[in-house]
Amino acid sequence: MPFIQSAVSLAVPAIALGLLWSVMVIGIYITYRILDIADLTVEGSITLGAAACTAVIRAGGSPAVGTILAFICGLAAGLITGTLHTKLRIPALLSGILTMIALWSVNLHVMGTANISILRMKTLFTPLANLGLSKYASWIIMGGGLALIIITALYWFFGTELGSAIRATGNNPNMVRAQGVHTDTMIIVGLMLSNGLVSLSGALIGQSQSFADIQMGMGSIVIGLASLIVGEVLFGKRHFYVRLVSVVLGAVVYRIIIAVVMELGMNPNDLKLFTAITVAAALSTPHLTAALRGSHKLKPNS
Amino acid sequence: MLTIANLTKIFNRGTPNEKTALTGVELSVGRGDFVTMIGGNGAGKSTLLNCVAGVYPIDAGEISIDGVSVNRWSEYRRARFLGRVFQDPMMGTAADMTIEENLALANRRGKRRTLRWGITSGERARYCKMLAALDLGLESRVTSKAGLLSGGQRQALTLVMAILQTPKLLLLDEHTAALDPKTAEKVLALTDEFIQTDNLTTMMVTHNMRHALTYGNRLLMMYEGRVIVDVKGEDKRRLKVDDLLGLFERASGQRLENDRMLLS
Ligand SMILES: Nc1ncnc2c1ncn2[C@@H]1O[C@H](COP(=O)(O)OP(=O)(O)OP(=O)(O)O)[C@@H](O)[C@H]1O
Ligand SMILES: [Mg+2]
């Protein structure tokens, strides 16, 4: 059965990669869907996570420490964007861009060079590999396990008083202030949590490929939005836990789609163009269908 | 309860669009007073309530609630003292959250948001009872999104949210203006019932002179950023629409002809 074999050899790496990236997509879900902010900090904070974690490992530190440090660095990046936006009243999009640009320099400092390798050094995946698991199996278990823990923790968090107030802030900040909640703080907490997860994802990706590269964050926000939309289209907007699961599944399906189009012979150079066009099409669909319906109303005979 | 001294609010100061919305307003509202406020478009009624709520910084003057000067307090801090319902039914609730989630958020007004669960089962039972008392059928829809409610239902919900934690001061800014007349009467009757039950200190803006005369124990009329008429107690009870027009003309030196205030 050569077809099944090639399908498996195509899908398994895609699923594994998708699960590692899904942690980032969960982070983007928090800003884009819950806070209603398009946060470009992501492009810098994912690299920051990879850079911090690989730097720790290279210096002989434990991979767990490196991964946790990556998460903390992401929190800091989110704090900066949140402060620029809420305290200094810079528009959210621009605040994210400013932090992203600043992080480029920060990341170069953290890594010392434009890319660092941790080839054959111990990573979070090493213990699993020592159990005799294949590379992709260890990614799937680690990425999938972490994603499951994270969405369960977020499901709990967004049900708490604090989490509910954050959700409401993305929905109607006027009402939230009238109920005595400092919306600035809610936005900052949301941005921190989001970027913490993005950096955590960066740490996982860096360890999986055994290197960090200054360029690796480029286009990550678009990959994240594409994954979000794929998840929502396939699995709908239902119960909150289901939504979180669909975010993870969206990240996986996105990677499978990419693997398939590459298999079909798409030039890798065109990948970002392909993703950008897909996201643009998906984001504009509601507007375009509404506009089309509107124009039909103007022409009752058609 | 509420003391306002020499309150001045200027929008877009120093620009060609400069607009003085309040000029030296002096006002003192006692505990348990139910003040109705009328005045033409742009008289400054909303601005006055928003300055009390801390939505805008003020240019001069002093606002204190229950003896506490709140001049430097931002909007979210003042919220611990205030219940508010807005003209726009969309303003008061989070549309994508359920009715009970909205109530739970309001039930924690003025409290720190912790990592405790956002809504308890005891609260749920209490909300169901309160909603059932509204007689709008909301008690069976506590897990529906607030965005699915009609304007009147949303205003009733916002009203319940405003009084769930008894406010020191209830601010109502034309909260029935977006509703059809029948629903408006119903929401207004509810409002009055809540105010009487809890003896709430209230300021209610309305464009309906009959409502302003029927409800409350004190009536204020605003004109060009000032309070020009202030009638209380027995005088207020005896007041008729015609008297109001006379009072307005005497106080403002203007003849009332096409003012929106005449539409009652
Ligand atoms: N945010 C703002 N920026 C600039 N000017 C404002 C703002 N809000 C109100 N104004 C101006 O201040 C004046 C008072 O407005 P306000 O909304 O308080 O009137 P109002 O008495 O509530 O009127 P209405 O009955 O129409 O609601 C108006 O001239 C208005 O144009
Ligand atoms: Mg107004």
Coordinates of N, CA and C in Angstrom, one line a residue, chain B residues 27 35-39 44-46 48-49 203-207 212 218-222:
Chain B
L27 N -24.2 71.6 42.8 CA -25.3 70.7 43.0 C -25.0 69.9 44.2
V35 N -33.6 62.2 41.7 CA -33.6 63.5 40.9 C -33.8 63.1 39.5
T36 N -34.8 63.8 38.9 CA -35.0 63.7 37.5 C -34.4 64.9 36.8
M37 N -33.8 64.7 35.6 CA -33.1 65.8 34.9 C -33.6 66.0 33.5
I38 N -34.0 67.2 33.2 CA -34.4 67.5 31.8 C -33.6 68.6 31.2
G39 N -33.8 68.8 30.0 CA -33.0 69.9 29.3 C -32.9 69.6 27.8
G44 N -26.0 69.6 28.4 CA -24.9 69.1 29.3 C -25.3 68.1 30.3
K45 N -26.5 67.5 30.1 CA -27.0 66.4 31.1 C -26.0 65.2 31.1
S46 N -25.8 64.7 29.9 CA -24.9 63.5 29.8 C -23.5 63.8 30.3
L48 N -22.7 66.0 32.5 CA -22.7 66.0 33.9 C -22.6 64.6 34.5
L49 N -23.4 63.7 34.0 CA -23.4 62.3 34.6 C -22.0 61.7 34.3
M203 N -29.9 59.8 40.0 CA -30.1 60.9 39.0 C -30.5 60.3 37.7
M204 N -31.7 60.7 37.2 CA -32.2 60.1 36.0 C -32.5 61.2 34.9
V205 N -31.8 61.1 33.8 CA -32.0 62.0 32.7 C -33.1 61.5 31.8
T206 N -34.0 62.4 31.4 CA -35.1 61.9 30.5 C -35.5 63.1 29.6
H207 N -36.0 62.8 28.4 CA -36.5 63.8 27.6 C -38.0 63.9 27.7
A212 N -40.4 63.0 34.0 CA -39.7 63.8 34.9 C -40.6 64.3 36.0
R218 N -37.3 65.3 43.1 CA -36.7 66.5 42.8 C -36.4 66.6 41.3
L219 N -36.6 67.8 40.8 CA -36.4 67.9 39.3 C -35.4 69.0 39.0
L220 N -34.5 68.7 38.1 CA -33.5 69.7 37.7 C -33.7 70.0 36.2
M221 N -33.5 71.2 35.8 CA -33.6 71.5 34.4 C -32.2 72.2 34.0
M222 N -31.6 71.7 33.0 CA -30.3 72.2 32.5 C -30.5 73.0 31.3

